[in-house]
Coordinates of C-alpha atoms and ligand atoms in Angstrom, one line a residue:
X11 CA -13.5 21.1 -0.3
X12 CA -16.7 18.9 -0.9
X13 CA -20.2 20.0 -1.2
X14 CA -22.4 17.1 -0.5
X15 CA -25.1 19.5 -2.1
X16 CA -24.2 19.3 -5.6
X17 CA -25.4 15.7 -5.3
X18 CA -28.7 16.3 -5.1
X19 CA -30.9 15.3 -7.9
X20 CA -27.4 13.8 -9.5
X21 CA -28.3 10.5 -11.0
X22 CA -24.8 8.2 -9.7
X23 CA -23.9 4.9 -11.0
X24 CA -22.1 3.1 -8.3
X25 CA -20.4 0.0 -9.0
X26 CA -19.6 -2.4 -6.1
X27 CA -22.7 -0.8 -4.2
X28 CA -23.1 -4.0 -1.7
X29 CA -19.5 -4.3 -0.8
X30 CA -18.5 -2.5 2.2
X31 CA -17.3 0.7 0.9
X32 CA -20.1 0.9 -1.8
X33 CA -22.8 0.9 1.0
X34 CA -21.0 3.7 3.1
X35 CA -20.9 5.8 -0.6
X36 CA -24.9 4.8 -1.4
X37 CA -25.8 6.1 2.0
X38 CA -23.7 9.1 2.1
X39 CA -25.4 9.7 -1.3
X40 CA -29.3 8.9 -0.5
X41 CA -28.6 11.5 2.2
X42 CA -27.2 14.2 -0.3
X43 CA -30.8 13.9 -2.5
X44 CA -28.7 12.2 -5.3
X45 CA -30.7 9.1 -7.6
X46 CA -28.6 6.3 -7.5
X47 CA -28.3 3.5 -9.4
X48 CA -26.2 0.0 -7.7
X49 CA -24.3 -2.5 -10.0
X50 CA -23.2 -5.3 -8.4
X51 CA -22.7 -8.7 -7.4
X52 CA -25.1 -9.6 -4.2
X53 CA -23.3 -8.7 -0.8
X54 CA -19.9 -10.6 -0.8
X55 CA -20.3 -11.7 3.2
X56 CA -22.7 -13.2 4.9
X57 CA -23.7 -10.6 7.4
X58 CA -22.8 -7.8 5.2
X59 CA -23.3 -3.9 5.1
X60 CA -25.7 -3.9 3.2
X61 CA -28.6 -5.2 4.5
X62 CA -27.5 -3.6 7.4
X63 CA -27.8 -0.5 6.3
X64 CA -31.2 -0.4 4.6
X65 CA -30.3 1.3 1.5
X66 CA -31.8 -1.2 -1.2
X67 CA -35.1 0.1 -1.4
X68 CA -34.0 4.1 -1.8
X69 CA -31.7 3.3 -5.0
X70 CA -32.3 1.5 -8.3
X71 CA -30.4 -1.5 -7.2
X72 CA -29.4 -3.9 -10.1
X73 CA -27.3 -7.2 -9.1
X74 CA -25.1 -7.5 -12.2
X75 CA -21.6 -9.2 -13.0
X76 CA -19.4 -6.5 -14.3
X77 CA -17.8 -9.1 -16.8
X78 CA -21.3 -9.0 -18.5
X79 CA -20.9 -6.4 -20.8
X80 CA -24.2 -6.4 -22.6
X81 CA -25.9 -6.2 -19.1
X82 CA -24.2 -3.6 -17.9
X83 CA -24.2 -1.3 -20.9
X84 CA -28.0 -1.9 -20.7
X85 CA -28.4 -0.9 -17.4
X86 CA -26.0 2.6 -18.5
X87 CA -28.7 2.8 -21.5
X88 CA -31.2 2.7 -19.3
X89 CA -30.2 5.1 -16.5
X90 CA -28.3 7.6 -18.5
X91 CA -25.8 8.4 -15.8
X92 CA -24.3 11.7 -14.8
X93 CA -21.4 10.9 -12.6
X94 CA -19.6 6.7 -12.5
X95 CA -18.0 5.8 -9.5
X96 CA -16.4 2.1 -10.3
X97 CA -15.7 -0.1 -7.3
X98 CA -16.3 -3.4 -7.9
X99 CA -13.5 -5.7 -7.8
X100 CA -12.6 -9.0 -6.2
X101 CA -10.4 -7.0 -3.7
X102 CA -8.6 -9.5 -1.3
X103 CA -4.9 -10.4 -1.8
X104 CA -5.1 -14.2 -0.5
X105 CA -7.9 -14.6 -2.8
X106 CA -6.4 -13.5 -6.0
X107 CA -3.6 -16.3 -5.4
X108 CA -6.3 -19.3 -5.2
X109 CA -8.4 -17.5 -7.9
X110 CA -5.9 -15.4 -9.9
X111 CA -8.1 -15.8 -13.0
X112 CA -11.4 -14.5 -11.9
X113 CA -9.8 -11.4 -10.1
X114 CA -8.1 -10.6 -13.5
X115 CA -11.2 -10.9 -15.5
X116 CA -13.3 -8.8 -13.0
X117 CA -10.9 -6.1 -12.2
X118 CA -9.2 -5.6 -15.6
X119 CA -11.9 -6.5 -18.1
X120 CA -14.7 -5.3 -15.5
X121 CA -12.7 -2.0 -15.5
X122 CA -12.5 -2.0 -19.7
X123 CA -16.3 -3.2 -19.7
X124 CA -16.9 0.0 -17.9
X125 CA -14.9 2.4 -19.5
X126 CA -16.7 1.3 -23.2
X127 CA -19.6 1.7 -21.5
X128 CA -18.5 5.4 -20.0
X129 CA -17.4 6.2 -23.2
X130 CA -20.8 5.3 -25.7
X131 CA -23.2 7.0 -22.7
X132 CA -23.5 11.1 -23.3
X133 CA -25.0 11.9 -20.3
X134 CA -21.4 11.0 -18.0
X135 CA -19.7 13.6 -17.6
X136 CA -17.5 12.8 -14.2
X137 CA -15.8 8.8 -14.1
X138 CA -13.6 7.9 -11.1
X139 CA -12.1 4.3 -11.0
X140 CA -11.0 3.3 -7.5
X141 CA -8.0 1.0 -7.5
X142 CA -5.5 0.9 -4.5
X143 CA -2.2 2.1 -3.1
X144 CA -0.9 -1.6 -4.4
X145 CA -0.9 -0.6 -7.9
X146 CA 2.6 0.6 -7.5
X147 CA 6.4 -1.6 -7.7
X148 CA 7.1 -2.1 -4.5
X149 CA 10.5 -3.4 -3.3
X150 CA 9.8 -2.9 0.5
X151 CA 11.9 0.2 1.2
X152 CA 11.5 1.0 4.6
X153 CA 10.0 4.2 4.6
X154 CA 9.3 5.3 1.2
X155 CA 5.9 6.8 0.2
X156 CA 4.9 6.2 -3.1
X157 CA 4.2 9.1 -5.4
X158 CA 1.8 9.1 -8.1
X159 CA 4.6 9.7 -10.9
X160 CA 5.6 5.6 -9.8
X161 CA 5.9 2.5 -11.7
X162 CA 2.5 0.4 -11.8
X163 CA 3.4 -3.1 -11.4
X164 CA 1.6 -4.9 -8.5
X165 CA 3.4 -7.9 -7.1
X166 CA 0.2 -10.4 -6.6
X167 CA -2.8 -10.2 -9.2
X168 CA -4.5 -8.6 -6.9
X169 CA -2.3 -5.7 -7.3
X170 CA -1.5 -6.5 -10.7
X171 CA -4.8 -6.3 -11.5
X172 CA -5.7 -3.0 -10.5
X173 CA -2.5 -1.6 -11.7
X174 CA -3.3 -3.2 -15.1
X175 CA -7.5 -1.1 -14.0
X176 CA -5.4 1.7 -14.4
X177 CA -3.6 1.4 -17.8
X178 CA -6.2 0.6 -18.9
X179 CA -8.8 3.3 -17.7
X180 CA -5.1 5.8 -18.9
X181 CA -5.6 4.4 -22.3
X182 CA -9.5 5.2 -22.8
X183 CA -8.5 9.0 -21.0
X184 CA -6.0 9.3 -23.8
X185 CA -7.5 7.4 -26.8
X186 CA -11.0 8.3 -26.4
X187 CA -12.3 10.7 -23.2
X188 CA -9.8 13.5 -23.8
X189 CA -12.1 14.7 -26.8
X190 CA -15.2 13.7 -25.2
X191 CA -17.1 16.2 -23.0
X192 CA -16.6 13.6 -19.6
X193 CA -13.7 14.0 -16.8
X194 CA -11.6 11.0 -15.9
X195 CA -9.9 10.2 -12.7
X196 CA -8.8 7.2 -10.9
X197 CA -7.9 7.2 -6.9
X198 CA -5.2 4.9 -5.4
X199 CA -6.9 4.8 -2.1
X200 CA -5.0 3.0 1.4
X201 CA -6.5 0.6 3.6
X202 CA -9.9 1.3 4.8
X203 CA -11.4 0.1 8.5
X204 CA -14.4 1.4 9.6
X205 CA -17.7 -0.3 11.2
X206 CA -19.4 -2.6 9.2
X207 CA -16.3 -4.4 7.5
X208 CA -17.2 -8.2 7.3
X209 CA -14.4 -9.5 4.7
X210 CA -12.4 -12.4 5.3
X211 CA -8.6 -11.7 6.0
X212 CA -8.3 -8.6 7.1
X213 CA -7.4 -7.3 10.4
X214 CA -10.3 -5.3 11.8
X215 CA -13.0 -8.0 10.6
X216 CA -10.6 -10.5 12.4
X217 CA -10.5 -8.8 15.4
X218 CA -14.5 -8.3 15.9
X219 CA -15.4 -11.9 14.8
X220 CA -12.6 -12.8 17.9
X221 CA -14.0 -10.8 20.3
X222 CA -18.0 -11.8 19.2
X223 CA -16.8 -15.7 19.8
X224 CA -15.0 -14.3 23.1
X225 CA -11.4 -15.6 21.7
X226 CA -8.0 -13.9 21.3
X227 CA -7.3 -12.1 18.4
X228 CA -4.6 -13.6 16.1
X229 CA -2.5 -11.7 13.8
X230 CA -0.8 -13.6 10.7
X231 CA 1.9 -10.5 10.4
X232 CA 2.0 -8.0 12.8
X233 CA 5.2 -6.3 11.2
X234 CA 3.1 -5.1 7.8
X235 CA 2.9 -1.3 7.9
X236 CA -0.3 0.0 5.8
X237 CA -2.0 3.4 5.5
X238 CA -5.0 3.2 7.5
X239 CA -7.9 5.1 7.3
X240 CA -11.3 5.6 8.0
X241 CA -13.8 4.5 5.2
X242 CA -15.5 8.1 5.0
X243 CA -12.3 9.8 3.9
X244 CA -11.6 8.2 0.6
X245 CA -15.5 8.2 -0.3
X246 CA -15.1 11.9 1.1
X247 CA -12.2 12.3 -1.6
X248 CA -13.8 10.0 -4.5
X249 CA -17.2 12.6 -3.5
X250 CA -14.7 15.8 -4.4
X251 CA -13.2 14.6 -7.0
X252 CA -16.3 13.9 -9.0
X253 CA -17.4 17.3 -8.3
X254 CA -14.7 19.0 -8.9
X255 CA -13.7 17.6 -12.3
X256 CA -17.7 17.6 -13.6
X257 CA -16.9 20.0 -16.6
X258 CA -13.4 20.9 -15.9
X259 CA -10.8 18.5 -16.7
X260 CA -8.3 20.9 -14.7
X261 CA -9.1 18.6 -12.0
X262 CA -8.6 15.2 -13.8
X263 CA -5.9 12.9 -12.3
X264 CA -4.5 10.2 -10.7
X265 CA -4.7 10.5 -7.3
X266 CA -3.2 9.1 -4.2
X267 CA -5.9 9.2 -1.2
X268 CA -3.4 8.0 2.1
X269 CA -3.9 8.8 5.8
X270 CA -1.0 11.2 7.3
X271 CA 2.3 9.3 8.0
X272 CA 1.0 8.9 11.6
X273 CA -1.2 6.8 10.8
X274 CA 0.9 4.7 9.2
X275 CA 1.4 1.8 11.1
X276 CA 2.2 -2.0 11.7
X277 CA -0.6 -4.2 12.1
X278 CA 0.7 -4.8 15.6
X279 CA -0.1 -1.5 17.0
X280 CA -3.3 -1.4 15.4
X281 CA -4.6 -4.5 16.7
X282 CA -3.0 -3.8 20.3
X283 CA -4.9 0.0 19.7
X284 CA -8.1 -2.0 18.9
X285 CA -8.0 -4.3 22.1
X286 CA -7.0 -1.0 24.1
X287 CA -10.1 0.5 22.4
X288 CA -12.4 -1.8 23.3
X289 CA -11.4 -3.3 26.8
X290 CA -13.1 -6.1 28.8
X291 CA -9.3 -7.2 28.9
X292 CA -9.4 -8.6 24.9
X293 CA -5.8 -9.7 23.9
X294 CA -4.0 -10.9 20.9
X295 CA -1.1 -13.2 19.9
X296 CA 1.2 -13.2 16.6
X297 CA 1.2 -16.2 14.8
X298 CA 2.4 -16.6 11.6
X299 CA 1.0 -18.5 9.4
X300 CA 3.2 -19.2 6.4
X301 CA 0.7 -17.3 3.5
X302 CA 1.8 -16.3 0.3
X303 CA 3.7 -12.8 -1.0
X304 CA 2.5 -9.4 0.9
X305 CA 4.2 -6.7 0.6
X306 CA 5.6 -5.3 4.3
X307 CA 5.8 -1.4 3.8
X308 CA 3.2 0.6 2.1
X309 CA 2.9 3.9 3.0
X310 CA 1.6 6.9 0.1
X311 CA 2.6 10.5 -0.8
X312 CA -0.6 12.4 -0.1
X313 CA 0.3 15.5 -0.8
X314 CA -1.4 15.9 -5.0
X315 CA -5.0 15.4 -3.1
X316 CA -4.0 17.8 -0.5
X317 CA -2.9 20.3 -3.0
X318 CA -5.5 19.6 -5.5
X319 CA -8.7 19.5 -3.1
X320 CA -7.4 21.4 0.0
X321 CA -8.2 18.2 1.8
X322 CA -6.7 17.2 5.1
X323 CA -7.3 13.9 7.1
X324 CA -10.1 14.3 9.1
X325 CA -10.0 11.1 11.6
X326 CA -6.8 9.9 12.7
X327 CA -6.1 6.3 13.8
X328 CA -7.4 6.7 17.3
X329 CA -10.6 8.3 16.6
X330 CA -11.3 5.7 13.9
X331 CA -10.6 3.4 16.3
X332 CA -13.2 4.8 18.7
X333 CA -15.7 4.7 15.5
X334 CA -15.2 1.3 14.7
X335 CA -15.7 0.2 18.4
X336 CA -18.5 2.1 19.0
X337 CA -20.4 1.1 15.8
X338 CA -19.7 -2.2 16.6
X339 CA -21.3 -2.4 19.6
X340 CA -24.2 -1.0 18.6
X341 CA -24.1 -4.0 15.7
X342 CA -23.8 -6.3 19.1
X343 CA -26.6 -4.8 20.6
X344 CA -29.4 -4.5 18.3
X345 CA -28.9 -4.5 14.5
X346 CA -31.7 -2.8 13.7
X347 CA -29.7 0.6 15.0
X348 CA -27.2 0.4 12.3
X349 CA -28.4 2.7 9.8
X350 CA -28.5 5.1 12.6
X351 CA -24.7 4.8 14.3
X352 CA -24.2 5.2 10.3
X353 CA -25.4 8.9 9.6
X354 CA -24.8 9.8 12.9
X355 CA -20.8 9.4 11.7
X356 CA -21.5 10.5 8.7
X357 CA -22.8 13.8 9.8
X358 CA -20.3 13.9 12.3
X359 CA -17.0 13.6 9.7
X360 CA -18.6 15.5 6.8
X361 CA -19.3 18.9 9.6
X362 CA -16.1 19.0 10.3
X363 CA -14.2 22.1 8.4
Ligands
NAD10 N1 -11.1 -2.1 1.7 C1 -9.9 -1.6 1.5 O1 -9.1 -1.5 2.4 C2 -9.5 -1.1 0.1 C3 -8.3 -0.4 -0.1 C4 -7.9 0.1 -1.3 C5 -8.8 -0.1 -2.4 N2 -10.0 -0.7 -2.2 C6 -10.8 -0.9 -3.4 O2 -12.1 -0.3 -3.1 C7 -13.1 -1.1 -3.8 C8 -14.2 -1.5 -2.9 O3 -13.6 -2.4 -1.8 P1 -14.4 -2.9 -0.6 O4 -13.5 -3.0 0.5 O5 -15.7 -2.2 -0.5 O6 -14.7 -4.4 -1.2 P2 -15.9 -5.4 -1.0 O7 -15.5 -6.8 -1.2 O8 -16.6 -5.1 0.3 O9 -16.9 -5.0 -2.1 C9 -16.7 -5.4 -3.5 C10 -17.9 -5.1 -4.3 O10 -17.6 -5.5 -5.6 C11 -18.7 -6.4 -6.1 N3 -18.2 -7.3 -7.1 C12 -17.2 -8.2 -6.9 N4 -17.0 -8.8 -8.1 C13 -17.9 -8.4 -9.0 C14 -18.2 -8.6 -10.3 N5 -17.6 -9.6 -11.0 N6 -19.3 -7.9 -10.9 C15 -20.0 -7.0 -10.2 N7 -19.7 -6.7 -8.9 C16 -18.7 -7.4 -8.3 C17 -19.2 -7.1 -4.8 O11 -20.5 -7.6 -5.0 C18 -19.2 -5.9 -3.8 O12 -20.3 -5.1 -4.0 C19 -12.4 -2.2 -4.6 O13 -12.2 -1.8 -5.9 C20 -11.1 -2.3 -3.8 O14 -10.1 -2.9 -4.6 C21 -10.4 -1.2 -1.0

């Protein structure tokens, strides 16, 4: 199990800091007492998390390409960091097949620009890189979980890419950070939903930009099964894991981080649990719009975290569901509450035992 305490005073490099799960982590991390320092691109969506969240001005926050491998190794030079948490990517599926290029050259040479600079800077002695449960071959067998023993061959770049994040973060582990005095993980994490999501295609963002412009809600596939779960329980299993394995590789890995197979389900029946969840009679219709390659079954073996960490999912898909309502109606009603509505959750999910 986690303690947030160990945080404190820990000086955290966070990668992807203004993306939606990078703010979540930076707040959860101001709270804990730890000194963090932000690489990243500016906020990817216009509103964004973010500058929701007040957070810029209680971190050293450094907009920074992670292609730039001079910059960033001067900003690692400069901040000497203890623990690396790498999330930056270009992490959208329909954008990787219009820009296949750029989401190669930020997720796989980002990731290697990262792991050089991991492995010239002492002071790290914890590294997680956070790729996705779409690293894996998937043939679209109804019902498999994957485990993390799988083939790594995403379909789309996208998915390639992060499966080619991981060879290539297993390469420095076995070439270069096994004799070093720094503990390496990656984390295969599901889909996230949670308040404060803005990206463009996918579902929950979808939903709330319907109901804000008083429309129905329209889903492109509502037959894709995915692994959702709440944004605090990967950054709650990322948070362990770089505990745990700061000076003791026993707890190095590569780790699934999926919900519980109930909470593995079609896009349908979440969007008909989110218009259930918030009421005032808001609807959706399937249609189907012709887009590229997604794979239609994804569910993960979650069993190596569980057994590793002792973790259990916390929120399952109905209480996330209430979460992401009722932060987003606080976002309707007065923005200026949002940092609020977010440590009120995140005390609430990190008391529970
Ligand atoms: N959201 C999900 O459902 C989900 C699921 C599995 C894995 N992930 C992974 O988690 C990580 C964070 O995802 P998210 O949902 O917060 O995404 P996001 O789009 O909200 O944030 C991405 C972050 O990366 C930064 N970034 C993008 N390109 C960059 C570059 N070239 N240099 C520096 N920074 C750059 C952006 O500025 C932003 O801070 C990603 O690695 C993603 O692949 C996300």
């Amino acid at each position: 199990m986690l303690d947030l305490s160990f945080y404190k005073d820990k000086k955290v490099l966070i990668t992807g800091h203004t993306g939606f799960k990078g703010t979540w982590l930076t707040r959860i991390l101001v709270n804990a007492g730890a000194v963090v320092c932000g690489y990243s691109l500016g906020a990817p969506t216009n509103p964004n998390l973010f500058s929701l969240a007040k957070v810029e001005d209680k971190i050293k926050h450094v907009i920074g390409d992670i292609r730039d491998y001079k910059h960033l190794k001067s900003v690692f030079d400069e901040f000497q960091p203890e623990i690396v948490i790498h999330l930056a990517a270009q992490p959208i599926v329909r954008e990787s097949y219009k820009n296949p290029l750029y989401t190669y050259e930020t997720n796989v040479m980002g990731t290697a620009n990262i792991c050089e600079c991991v492995r010239l800077t002492k002071s790290v002695k914890s590294f997680l890189n956070v790729t996705t449960d779409k690293v894996y071959l998937n043939e679209d067998m109804p019902d498999h979980a994957f485990k993390e023993t799988e083939p790594l061959d995403g379909y789309d770049p996208y998915s390639n890419s992060k499966s080619c994040s991981e060879l290539v973060t297993h390469s420095y582990k076995k070439s270069f950070f096994k004799d070093m005095d720094v503990s390496v993980s990656t984390a295969r994490a599901g889909n996230v939903i949670g308040g404060g999501d803005f990206a463009k295609d996918r579902i929950i963002p979808d939903c709330i930009r319907a109901v804000e412009k008083n429309q129905e809600i329209v889903v492109r596939n509502p037959y894709s099964t995915r692994p959702y779960q709440h944004v605090l329980e990967p950054l709650y299993i990322y948070l362990c894991i770089c505990e745990k394995q700061y000076g003791n590789k026993d707890f190095e890995g590569y780790f699934n981080v999926g919900p519980d197979d109930c909470d593995c389900i079609n896009t349908g029946d979440l969007v008909a649990l989110f218009c259930q969840t918030w009421g005032n009679g808001v609807s959706w219709v399937s249609r189907y719009d012709g887009g590229p390659h997604e794979a239609t079954f994804l569910k993960l073996d979650n069993w190596k975290i569980k057994d590793t960490f002792g973790w259990r999912p916390r929120w399952h898909i109905q209480e996330c569901m209430k979460k992401i309502v009722e932060f987003t109606k606080v976002y309707f009603n007065n923005k200026e509450d949002v940092p609020f509505e977010m440590d009120r959750e995140i005390k609430e999910f990190f008391k529970v035992k």
